[in-house]
PDB file of C-alpha atoms in Angstrom:
ATOM      1  CA  GLN D  20     -19.183  -3.379   5.164  1.00  0.00           C
ATOM      2  CA  VAL D  21     -15.402  -3.131   5.313  1.00  0.00           C
ATOM      3  CA  GLN D  22     -14.000  -0.735   2.763  1.00  0.00           C
ATOM      4  CA  LEU D  23     -10.490   0.399   1.941  1.00  0.00           C
ATOM      5  CA  VAL D  24     -10.100   3.811   0.383  1.00  0.00           C
ATOM      6  CA  GLU D  25      -6.773   4.869  -1.095  1.00  0.00           C
ATOM      7  CA  SER D  26      -5.642   8.411  -1.672  1.00  0.00           C
ATOM      8  CA  GLY D  27      -2.495  10.310  -2.529  1.00  0.00           C
ATOM      9  CA  GLY D  28      -1.786   9.028  -6.006  1.00  0.00           C
ATOM     10  CA  GLY D  29      -1.038  11.301  -8.889  1.00  0.00           C
ATOM     11  CA  LEU D  30       1.506  12.457 -11.416  1.00  0.00           C
ATOM     12  CA  VAL D  31       5.025  13.208 -10.261  1.00  0.00           C
ATOM     13  CA  GLN D  32       8.362  13.768 -11.921  1.00  0.00           C
ATOM     14  CA  ALA D  33      11.177  11.272 -11.487  1.00  0.00           C
ATOM     15  CA  GLY D  34      12.995  11.856  -8.233  1.00  0.00           C
ATOM     16  CA  GLY D  35       9.922  13.247  -6.568  1.00  0.00           C
ATOM     17  CA  SER D  36       7.835  11.921  -3.712  1.00  0.00           C
ATOM     18  CA  LEU D  37       4.298  10.849  -3.012  1.00  0.00           C
ATOM     19  CA  ARG D  38       2.548   9.647   0.103  1.00  0.00           C
ATOM     20  CA  LEU D  39      -0.246   7.146  -0.257  1.00  0.00           C
ATOM     21  CA  SER D  40      -2.877   6.627   2.390  1.00  0.00           C
ATOM     22  CA  CYS D  41      -5.370   3.830   2.858  1.00  0.00           C
ATOM     23  CA  ALA D  42      -8.139   4.162   5.386  1.00  0.00           C
ATOM     24  CA  ALA D  43     -10.220   1.188   6.440  1.00  0.00           C
ATOM     25  CA  SER D  44     -13.771   1.741   7.551  1.00  0.00           C
ATOM     26  CA  GLY D  45     -16.511  -0.476   8.884  1.00  0.00           C
ATOM     27  CA  ILE D  46     -14.347  -2.360  11.362  1.00  0.00           C
ATOM     28  CA  ILE D  47     -13.803  -2.273  15.104  1.00  0.00           C
ATOM     29  CA  PHE D  48     -10.405  -3.955  15.181  1.00  0.00           C
ATOM     30  CA  SER D  49      -6.976  -3.448  13.701  1.00  0.00           C
ATOM     31  CA  PHE D  50      -5.992  -5.750  10.859  1.00  0.00           C
ATOM     32  CA  ASP D  51      -3.303  -8.334  11.443  1.00  0.00           C
ATOM     33  CA  ALA D  52      -1.503  -7.166   8.329  1.00  0.00           C
ATOM     34  CA  MET D  53      -1.844  -4.360   5.847  1.00  0.00           C
ATOM     35  CA  GLY D  54       0.124  -3.617   2.763  1.00  0.00           C
ATOM     36  CA  TRP D  55       0.524  -2.145  -0.661  1.00  0.00           C
ATOM     37  CA  TYR D  56       0.653  -3.921  -3.990  1.00  0.00           C
ATOM     38  CA  ARG D  57       1.002  -2.494  -7.450  1.00  0.00           C
ATOM     39  CA  GLN D  58       0.210  -3.482 -10.987  1.00  0.00           C
ATOM     40  CA  ALA D  59       1.882  -1.911 -13.980  1.00  0.00           C
ATOM     41  CA  PRO D  60       0.435  -2.164 -17.496  1.00  0.00           C
ATOM     42  CA  GLY D  61       0.982  -5.634 -18.914  1.00  0.00           C
ATOM     43  CA  LYS D  62       2.383  -6.985 -15.664  1.00  0.00           C
ATOM     44  CA  GLN D  63       1.153  -9.054 -12.762  1.00  0.00           C
ATOM     45  CA  ARG D  64       0.247  -7.481  -9.477  1.00  0.00           C
ATOM     46  CA  GLU D  65       3.244  -7.490  -7.162  1.00  0.00           C
ATOM     47  CA  LEU D  66       3.929  -6.882  -3.515  1.00  0.00           C
ATOM     48  CA  VAL D  67       5.389  -3.510  -2.634  1.00  0.00           C
ATOM     49  CA  ALA D  68       5.399  -3.494   1.149  1.00  0.00           C
ATOM     50  CA  THR D  69       3.550  -5.000   4.084  1.00  0.00           C
ATOM     51  CA  ILE D  70       3.327  -4.229   7.757  1.00  0.00           C
ATOM     52  CA  THR D  71       1.928  -6.281  10.608  1.00  0.00           C
ATOM     53  CA  ARG D  72      -0.020  -5.032  13.575  1.00  0.00           C
ATOM     54  CA  SER D  73       3.142  -5.203  15.655  1.00  0.00           C
ATOM     55  CA  GLY D  74       5.088  -3.121  13.158  1.00  0.00           C
ATOM     56  CA  SER D  75       7.118  -5.750  11.338  1.00  0.00           C
ATOM     57  CA  THR D  76       7.719  -4.660   7.743  1.00  0.00           C
ATOM     58  CA  ASN D  77       8.582  -6.330   4.480  1.00  0.00           C
ATOM     59  CA  TYR D  78       9.600  -4.625   1.240  1.00  0.00           C
ATOM     60  CA  ALA D  79      10.112  -5.627  -2.322  1.00  0.00           C
ATOM     61  CA  ASP D  80      13.775  -5.404  -3.285  1.00  0.00           C
ATOM     62  CA  SER D  81      12.954  -2.826  -5.928  1.00  0.00           C
ATOM     63  CA  VAL D  82      11.686  -0.307  -3.374  1.00  0.00           C
ATOM     64  CA  LYS D  83      13.982  -0.904  -0.411  1.00  0.00           C
ATOM     65  CA  GLY D  84      15.599   2.285   0.752  1.00  0.00           C
ATOM     66  CA  ARG D  85      13.111   4.430  -1.137  1.00  0.00           C
ATOM     67  CA  PHE D  86       9.683   3.509   0.224  1.00  0.00           C
ATOM     68  CA  THR D  87       8.535   3.412   3.827  1.00  0.00           C
ATOM     69  CA  ILE D  88       5.360   1.756   5.023  1.00  0.00           C
ATOM     70  CA  SER D  89       3.709   2.705   8.291  1.00  0.00           C
ATOM     71  CA  ARG D  90       0.351   2.326   9.964  1.00  0.00           C
ATOM     72  CA  ASP D  91      -1.861   3.839  12.588  1.00  0.00           C
ATOM     73  CA  ASN D  92      -3.626   0.954  14.264  1.00  0.00           C
ATOM     74  CA  ALA D  93      -6.071   3.177  16.094  1.00  0.00           C
ATOM     75  CA  LYS D  94      -7.189   4.767  12.837  1.00  0.00           C
ATOM     76  CA  ASN D  95      -6.894   1.585  10.771  1.00  0.00           C
ATOM     77  CA  THR D  96      -4.867   3.489   8.249  1.00  0.00           C
ATOM     78  CA  VAL D  97      -1.752   2.437   6.384  1.00  0.00           C
ATOM     79  CA  TYR D  98       0.628   4.780   4.606  1.00  0.00           C
ATOM     80  CA  LEU D  99       3.272   4.426   1.960  1.00  0.00           C
ATOM     81  CA  GLN D 100       5.864   7.164   1.721  1.00  0.00           C
ATOM     82  CA  MET D 101       7.488   6.942  -1.689  1.00  0.00           C
ATOM     83  CA  ASN D 102      10.697   8.860  -2.271  1.00  0.00           C
ATOM     84  CA  SER D 103      13.109   8.990  -5.188  1.00  0.00           C
ATOM     85  CA  LEU D 104      10.391   7.808  -7.510  1.00  0.00           C
ATOM     86  CA  LYS D 105      11.351   6.239 -10.808  1.00  0.00           C
ATOM     87  CA  PRO D 106       9.366   5.824 -14.023  1.00  0.00           C
ATOM     88  CA  GLU D 107       9.296   2.076 -13.360  1.00  0.00           C
ATOM     89  CA  ASP D 108       7.277   2.785 -10.218  1.00  0.00           C
ATOM     90  CA  THR D 109       4.376   3.803 -12.442  1.00  0.00           C
ATOM     91  CA  ALA D 110       1.446   1.540 -11.635  1.00  0.00           C
ATOM     92  CA  VAL D 111      -1.903   1.302  -9.976  1.00  0.00           C
ATOM     93  CA  TYR D 112      -1.270   0.902  -6.275  1.00  0.00           C
ATOM     94  CA  TYR D 113      -3.682  -1.226  -4.287  1.00  0.00           C
ATOM     95  CA  CYS D 114      -4.163  -1.288  -0.552  1.00  0.00           C
ATOM     96  CA  ASN D 115      -4.616  -4.677   1.070  1.00  0.00           C
ATOM     97  CA  ALA D 116      -5.783  -5.627   4.535  1.00  0.00           C
ATOM     98  CA  ARG D 117      -5.858  -9.098   6.077  1.00  0.00           C
ATOM     99  CA  HIS D 118      -7.045 -10.468   9.351  1.00  0.00           C
ATOM    100  CA  TYR D 119      -5.801 -14.034   9.414  1.00  0.00           C
ATOM    101  CA  SER D 120      -8.157 -16.143   7.272  1.00  0.00           C
ATOM    102  CA  LEU D 121     -11.222 -14.168   8.228  1.00  0.00           C
ATOM    103  CA  ILE D 122     -10.801 -11.094   6.067  1.00  0.00           C
ATOM    104  CA  ASN D 123      -8.858 -10.250   2.943  1.00  0.00           C
ATOM    105  CA  LYS D 124      -9.821  -6.909   1.443  1.00  0.00           C
ATOM    106  CA  TRP D 125      -8.557  -4.812  -1.415  1.00  0.00           C
ATOM    107  CA  GLY D 126      -8.979  -1.171  -2.221  1.00  0.00           C
ATOM    108  CA  GLN D 127      -9.953   0.010  -5.677  1.00  0.00           C
ATOM    109  CA  GLY D 128      -6.494   1.324  -6.398  1.00  0.00           C
ATOM    110  CA  THR D 129      -4.869   4.682  -6.942  1.00  0.00           C
ATOM    111  CA  GLN D 130      -2.833   5.618  -9.994  1.00  0.00           C
ATOM    112  CA  VAL D 131       0.783   6.639  -9.565  1.00  0.00           C
ATOM    113  CA  THR D 132       2.487   7.980 -12.661  1.00  0.00           C
ATOM    114  CA  VAL D 133       6.154   8.939 -12.646  1.00  0.00           C
ATOM    115  CA  SER D 134       7.437  10.869 -15.625  1.00  0.00           C
ATOM    116  CA  SER D 135      11.057  10.941 -16.713  1.00  0.00           C
TER     117      SER D 135
END
């Protein structure tokens, strides 16, 4: 029943910004951890940023200082504010939500394309 729905992806010029949102439905609790991963063409899926229920964050080195992850526990929604976007940020961005070993869910992904 749990579903993750991403939104906010699109086409943006280098240096621009996008804000991704991921809303979880079908649950009555806040996930222990939520995060964003991305997969570029021909590459493996990689971690972008994660955030725990308590607000502890972790970022990939490639996005530190440019991306900010946040969450609204009451709404079971996680956000990714992406600033100073680069062409190398182009990828499908996937939302992830975990609740210890009980639940590990993925969204269907949202395309982010950054043109030079």
